[in-house]
Amino acid sequence: MKIEFLDTVDSTNDYIRRYLNGRENVIVCAGTQTKGRGTKGRSFLSDEGGVYLSALIFPDALPAENAFRVMAHAAVAVCRTAEAYGIDPQIKWANDVFACGKKLSGILIENGFSGKFLKWSIVGIGVNAENDLSEVDTAISLSQAAGRNVPVEQARETLIEKFLKPSTFEEYLSYIRFLGQTVRVTEGVREYDAIAVNVLADGRLEIDDGKGIRALSVAEISFRWGLK
Ligand code: BTN
């Protein structure tokens, strides 16, 4: 796999689009990003000391309804990376990785479809490694969670190594620890408590709000977990 490293770039997800016309899988890493992008149009803080990388992959005949497999795989790669440093990670559906109750990593996937198939996928992963998060109460780095310094170069290497190994959906599910627990769901203007029942292979979260089980996509709801 071709791997490119840039000191700084606007966003590795945007930069990697220049390879879309080829058929070659490629990974682009950057030391910092000036316009790091998060999900739901948010920006993603991308200071020195974090891992910022995007992988462009061309899956072989992956049906569009299985596109969530790519997301799940990326989240598993981050969890395996955290475990390599003795950290116990959890996935907050759909694809944030948490450690010690704080956000360790975010993932932004951008897909291109051709008919019923996923043609290409840009998998953007940001992991806090040794960046200064003293101003951000809700985030944690590998170094903080491990209780020792985890150099960003080492974290990047580990993440790439884990990303290049195959994973299963069962492995993804094994990192989801809030199933069976009460979560606070925000769906449009409505906010309610529900039991998180399952994550389906297409990525939807099944919840039981007392009136029955419904499967909802990450675009339809946001939720808070860890409620007492
Ligand atoms: C999120 O938590 O909302 C997702 C964050 C995704 C950040 C990564 S860093 C590498 C890649 N480039 C970007 O601009 N975003 C993703």
Coordinates of C-alpha atoms and ligand atoms in Angstrom, one line a residue:
M1 CA 0.0 0.0 0.0
K2 CA 1.3 3.4 -0.9
I3 CA 1.7 5.6 2.2
E4 CA 2.3 9.4 1.9
F5 CA 3.3 11.7 4.7
L6 CA 2.7 15.4 4.8
D7 CA 3.8 17.8 7.5
T8 CA 0.6 19.8 7.2
V9 CA -2.5 19.8 5.0
D10 CA -6.0 21.3 5.1
S11 CA -7.7 17.9 5.5
T12 CA -6.3 14.5 4.6
N13 CA -9.8 13.4 3.5
D14 CA -9.8 16.3 1.0
Y15 CA -6.2 15.8 -0.1
I16 CA -6.6 12.1 -0.8
R17 CA -9.3 12.8 -3.4
R18 CA -6.6 13.4 -6.0
Y19 CA -6.1 9.6 -6.0
L20 CA -9.7 8.9 -6.8
N21 CA -9.1 8.4 -10.5
G22 CA -6.5 5.6 -9.9
R23 CA -7.4 2.2 -8.6
E24 CA -4.6 2.0 -6.1
N25 CA -5.3 1.9 -2.4
V26 CA -3.4 4.7 -0.6
I27 CA -2.9 6.1 2.9
V28 CA -2.2 9.8 3.5
C29 CA -1.0 10.9 6.9
A30 CA -0.4 14.5 8.2
G31 CA 1.3 16.0 11.2
T32 CA -1.3 18.6 11.5
Q33 CA -4.5 19.7 9.6
T34 CA -5.6 23.3 9.2
K35 CA -9.2 22.4 8.3
G36 CA -9.7 19.0 9.9
R37 CA -13.3 17.8 9.3
G38 CA -15.5 15.9 11.7
T39 CA -18.9 14.3 11.2
K40 CA -22.1 16.3 10.8
G41 CA -20.1 19.3 9.3
R42 CA -18.1 19.9 12.5
S43 CA -14.5 20.8 12.5
F44 CA -11.9 18.5 14.0
L45 CA -9.1 19.9 16.1
S46 CA -5.9 18.7 14.5
D47 CA -2.9 20.0 16.5
E48 CA 0.6 18.5 16.5
G49 CA 0.8 15.2 18.4
G50 CA -2.3 13.6 17.0
V51 CA -2.6 10.9 14.3
Y52 CA -4.5 12.2 11.2
L53 CA -4.8 9.8 8.4
S54 CA -7.0 9.0 5.5
A55 CA -7.1 5.7 3.6
L56 CA -8.6 5.5 0.1
I57 CA -9.8 2.0 -0.6
F58 CA -11.5 0.4 -3.5
P59 CA -13.5 -2.5 -2.1
D60 CA -14.1 -5.5 -4.3
A61 CA -17.8 -5.9 -5.1
L62 CA -19.0 -4.8 -1.7
P63 CA -22.8 -4.3 -1.8
A64 CA -23.9 -0.8 -0.8
E65 CA -25.9 -2.2 2.1
N66 CA -22.7 -3.5 3.6
A67 CA -20.9 -0.2 3.4
F68 CA -21.0 0.0 7.2
R69 CA -18.3 -2.8 7.3
V70 CA -15.7 -0.2 6.3
M71 CA -16.7 2.1 9.3
A72 CA -16.7 -0.9 11.6
H73 CA -13.3 -2.0 10.4
A74 CA -11.8 1.5 11.0
A75 CA -13.2 1.6 14.6
V76 CA -11.8 -1.9 15.3
A77 CA -8.4 -0.7 14.0
V78 CA -8.4 2.2 16.5
C79 CA -9.5 -0.1 19.3
R80 CA -6.7 -2.6 18.5
T81 CA -4.3 0.4 18.5
A82 CA -5.4 1.5 21.9
E83 CA -5.1 -2.1 23.2
A84 CA -1.5 -2.2 22.0
Y85 CA -0.8 0.4 24.7
G86 CA -2.7 -1.4 27.4
I87 CA -5.8 0.8 27.1
D88 CA -9.4 -0.7 27.4
P89 CA -11.3 1.0 24.5
Q90 CA -15.0 1.2 23.8
I91 CA -16.9 2.2 20.7
K92 CA -19.5 4.8 21.0
W93 CA -21.8 4.0 18.2
A94 CA -21.4 4.5 15.5
N95 CA -17.7 5.1 15.3
D96 CA -16.2 7.2 18.1
V97 CA -13.7 5.4 20.2
F98 CA -13.6 6.2 23.9
A99 CA -11.2 5.4 26.7
C100 CA -11.7 6.3 30.4
G101 CA -15.1 7.8 29.4
K102 CA -13.5 10.4 27.1
K103 CA -13.2 10.6 23.3
L104 CA -9.9 9.1 22.0
S105 CA -10.6 9.0 18.3
G106 CA -13.1 10.1 15.6
I107 CA -13.7 8.7 12.2
L108 CA -15.1 10.4 9.1
I109 CA -16.0 8.1 6.2
E110 CA -16.9 9.4 2.7
N111 CA -18.2 6.9 0.2
G112 CA -18.7 6.7 -3.6
F113 CA -21.2 4.3 -4.9
S114 CA -21.7 2.8 -8.4
G115 CA -25.1 1.1 -8.8
K116 CA -25.6 -1.3 -6.0
F117 CA -21.9 -1.4 -4.9
L118 CA -19.5 0.7 -2.9
K119 CA -17.0 1.9 -5.4
W120 CA -14.5 3.7 -3.2
S121 CA -14.3 4.8 0.4
I122 CA -12.2 7.5 2.1
V123 CA -11.6 6.5 5.7
G124 CA -10.5 9.4 7.7
I125 CA -9.2 8.6 11.2
G126 CA -8.0 11.0 13.9
V127 CA -6.5 9.6 17.1
N128 CA -5.2 11.7 20.0
A129 CA -1.7 10.4 20.7
E130 CA 0.4 12.9 22.6
N131 CA -1.4 16.2 21.8
D132 CA -2.1 18.7 24.5
L133 CA -5.8 18.3 25.5
S134 CA -5.6 20.3 28.7
E135 CA -8.3 22.6 27.3
V136 CA -10.6 19.8 26.2
D137 CA -12.3 18.1 29.1
T138 CA -14.2 15.6 26.9
A139 CA -11.2 14.2 25.0
I140 CA -8.3 11.9 26.0
S141 CA -5.0 10.9 24.3
L142 CA -3.3 7.5 24.1
S143 CA -0.6 9.0 26.3
Q144 CA -3.0 10.1 29.0
A145 CA -5.0 6.8 28.9
A146 CA -1.9 4.7 28.9
G147 CA -0.2 6.7 31.7
R148 CA 3.0 7.0 29.7
N149 CA 4.1 8.9 26.6
V150 CA 3.0 7.3 23.3
P151 CA 4.9 9.0 20.6
V152 CA 2.7 10.1 17.7
E153 CA 5.0 8.3 15.1
Q154 CA 4.6 5.1 17.0
A155 CA 0.8 5.5 17.3
R156 CA 0.6 6.2 13.6
E157 CA 2.6 3.1 12.7
T158 CA 0.5 0.9 15.0
L159 CA -2.8 2.3 13.6
I160 CA -1.7 1.6 10.0
E161 CA -0.6 -1.9 10.9
K162 CA -3.9 -2.7 12.6
F163 CA -5.9 -1.1 9.8
L164 CA -4.2 -3.3 7.2
K165 CA -5.3 -6.5 9.0
P166 CA -8.8 -7.9 8.4
S167 CA -11.5 -7.6 11.1
T168 CA -15.0 -9.1 11.6
F169 CA -18.3 -7.4 12.5
E170 CA -18.4 -9.5 15.7
E171 CA -15.1 -7.9 16.7
Y172 CA -16.8 -4.5 16.2
L173 CA -19.7 -5.5 18.4
S174 CA -17.3 -6.8 21.1
Y175 CA -16.2 -3.2 21.7
I176 CA -19.7 -1.9 22.1
R177 CA -20.4 -2.0 25.8
F178 CA -23.6 0.0 26.2
L179 CA -26.0 -2.6 24.8
G180 CA -28.7 -3.4 27.3
Q181 CA -28.2 0.0 29.0
T182 CA -30.4 3.1 29.0
V183 CA -29.4 5.8 26.6
R184 CA -30.8 9.3 26.1
V185 CA -31.9 9.6 22.4
T186 CA -32.3 12.9 20.6
E187 CA -34.4 12.4 17.5
G188 CA -35.2 15.7 15.8
V189 CA -36.8 17.8 18.6
R190 CA -37.8 14.8 20.7
E191 CA -35.6 13.6 23.5
Y192 CA -36.3 10.3 25.3
D193 CA -34.7 7.4 27.2
A194 CA -34.5 4.0 25.5
I195 CA -32.7 0.8 26.0
A196 CA -29.9 0.2 23.4
V197 CA -30.7 -3.3 22.1
N198 CA -28.3 -4.1 19.3
V199 CA -26.2 -2.7 16.4
L200 CA -27.3 -4.2 13.1
A201 CA -24.8 -5.2 10.3
D202 CA -26.0 -2.2 8.3
G203 CA -25.0 0.1 11.1
R204 CA -28.4 1.0 12.5
L205 CA -28.9 1.0 16.3
E206 CA -31.9 -0.9 17.6
I207 CA -33.5 0.8 20.5
D208 CA -36.5 -0.1 22.7
D209 CA -38.3 3.0 23.8
G210 CA -41.0 1.0 25.6
K211 CA -43.4 1.0 22.6
G212 CA -41.4 -1.5 20.6
I213 CA -38.0 -2.0 19.0
R214 CA -36.9 0.4 16.2
A215 CA -33.8 0.6 14.2
L216 CA -32.4 4.1 13.7
S217 CA -29.5 5.4 11.7
V218 CA -26.8 7.6 13.0
A219 CA -28.1 10.4 10.7
E220 CA -31.5 10.3 12.4
I221 CA -30.4 10.4 16.1
S222 CA -27.7 11.4 18.5
F223 CA -27.5 9.9 21.9
R224 CA -25.8 10.1 25.3
W225 CA -24.7 7.0 27.1
G226 CA -23.4 6.1 30.5
L227 CA -26.6 7.2 32.2
K228 CA -27.3 5.9 35.7
Ligands
BTN1 C1 -15.4 13.1 14.3 O1 -15.1 12.8 15.4 O2 -16.4 13.9 14.1 C2 -14.7 12.6 13.1 C3 -13.3 13.1 13.0 C4 -12.5 12.6 11.9 C5 -11.1 13.3 11.8 C6 -10.2 12.7 10.8 S1 -8.6 13.2 11.0 C7 -8.1 12.6 9.4 C8 -9.3 12.8 8.5 N1 -9.2 14.2 7.9 C9 -10.2 15.0 8.3 O3 -10.4 16.1 7.9 N2 -11.0 14.3 9.1 C10 -10.6 12.9 9.3

